[in-house]
mmCIF file of C-alpha atoms in Angstrom:
data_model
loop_
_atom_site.group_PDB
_atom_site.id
_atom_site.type_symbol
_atom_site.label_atom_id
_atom_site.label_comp_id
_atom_site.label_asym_id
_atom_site.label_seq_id
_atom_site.Cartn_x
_atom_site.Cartn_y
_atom_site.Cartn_z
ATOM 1 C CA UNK A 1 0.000 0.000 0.000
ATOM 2 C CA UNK A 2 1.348 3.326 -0.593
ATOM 3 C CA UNK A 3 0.527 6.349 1.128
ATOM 4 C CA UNK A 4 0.604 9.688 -0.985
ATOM 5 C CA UNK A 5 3.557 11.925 0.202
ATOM 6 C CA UNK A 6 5.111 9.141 2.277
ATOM 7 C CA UNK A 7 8.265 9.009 -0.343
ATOM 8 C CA UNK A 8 8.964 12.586 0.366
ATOM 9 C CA UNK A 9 8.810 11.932 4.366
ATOM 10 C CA UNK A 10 11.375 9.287 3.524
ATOM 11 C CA UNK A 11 13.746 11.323 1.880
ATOM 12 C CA UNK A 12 13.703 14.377 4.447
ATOM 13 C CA UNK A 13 14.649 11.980 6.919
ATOM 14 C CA UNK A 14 17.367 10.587 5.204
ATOM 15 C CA UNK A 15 18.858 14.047 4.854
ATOM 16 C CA UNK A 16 18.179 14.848 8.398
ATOM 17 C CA UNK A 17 20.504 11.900 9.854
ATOM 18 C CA UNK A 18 22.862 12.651 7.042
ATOM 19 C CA UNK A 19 23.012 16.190 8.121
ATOM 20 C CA UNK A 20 23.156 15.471 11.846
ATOM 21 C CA UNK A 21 25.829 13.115 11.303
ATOM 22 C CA UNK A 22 27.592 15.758 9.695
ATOM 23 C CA UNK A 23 27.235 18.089 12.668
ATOM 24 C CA UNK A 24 28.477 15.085 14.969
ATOM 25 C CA UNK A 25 31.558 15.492 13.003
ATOM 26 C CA UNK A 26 32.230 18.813 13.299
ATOM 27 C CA UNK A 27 31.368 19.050 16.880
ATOM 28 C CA UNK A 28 34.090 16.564 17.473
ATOM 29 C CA UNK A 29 36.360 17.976 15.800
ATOM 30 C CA UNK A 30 35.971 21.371 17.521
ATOM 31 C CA UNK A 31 36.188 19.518 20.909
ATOM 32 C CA UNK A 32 39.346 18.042 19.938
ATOM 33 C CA UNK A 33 40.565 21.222 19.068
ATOM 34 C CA UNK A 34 39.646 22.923 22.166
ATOM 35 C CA UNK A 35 41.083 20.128 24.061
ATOM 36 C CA UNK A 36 44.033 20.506 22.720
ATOM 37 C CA UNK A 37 44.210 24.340 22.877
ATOM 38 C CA UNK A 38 44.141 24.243 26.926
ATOM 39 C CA UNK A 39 46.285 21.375 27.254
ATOM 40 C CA UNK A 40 44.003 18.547 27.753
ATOM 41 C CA UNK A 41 41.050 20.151 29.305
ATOM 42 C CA UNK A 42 38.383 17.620 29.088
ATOM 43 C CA UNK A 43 35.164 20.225 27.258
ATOM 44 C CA UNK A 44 31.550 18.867 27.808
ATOM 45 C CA UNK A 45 28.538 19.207 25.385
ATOM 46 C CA UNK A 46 25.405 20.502 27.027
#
């Protein structure tokens, strides 16, 4: 059965996770980077 519009919900989340896992990236790199700007300070998200 298919339900009109469902195939476009579909997509959009696929490029959601895609995009967050992106961010993940990003964030982790800029955490490492701060970390290692003060020498090992441990930084904490949130």
């Amino acid at each position: 059965m298919s339900i009109p519009g469902y195939e476009v919900h579909e997509d959009n989340a696929a490029a959601i996770a895609a995009s967050l896992a992106a961010l993940c990236s990003q964030h982790s790199v800029r955490l490492a980077v701060a970390e290692s700007l003060t020498g090992g300070e441990r930084w904490r998200c949130c």
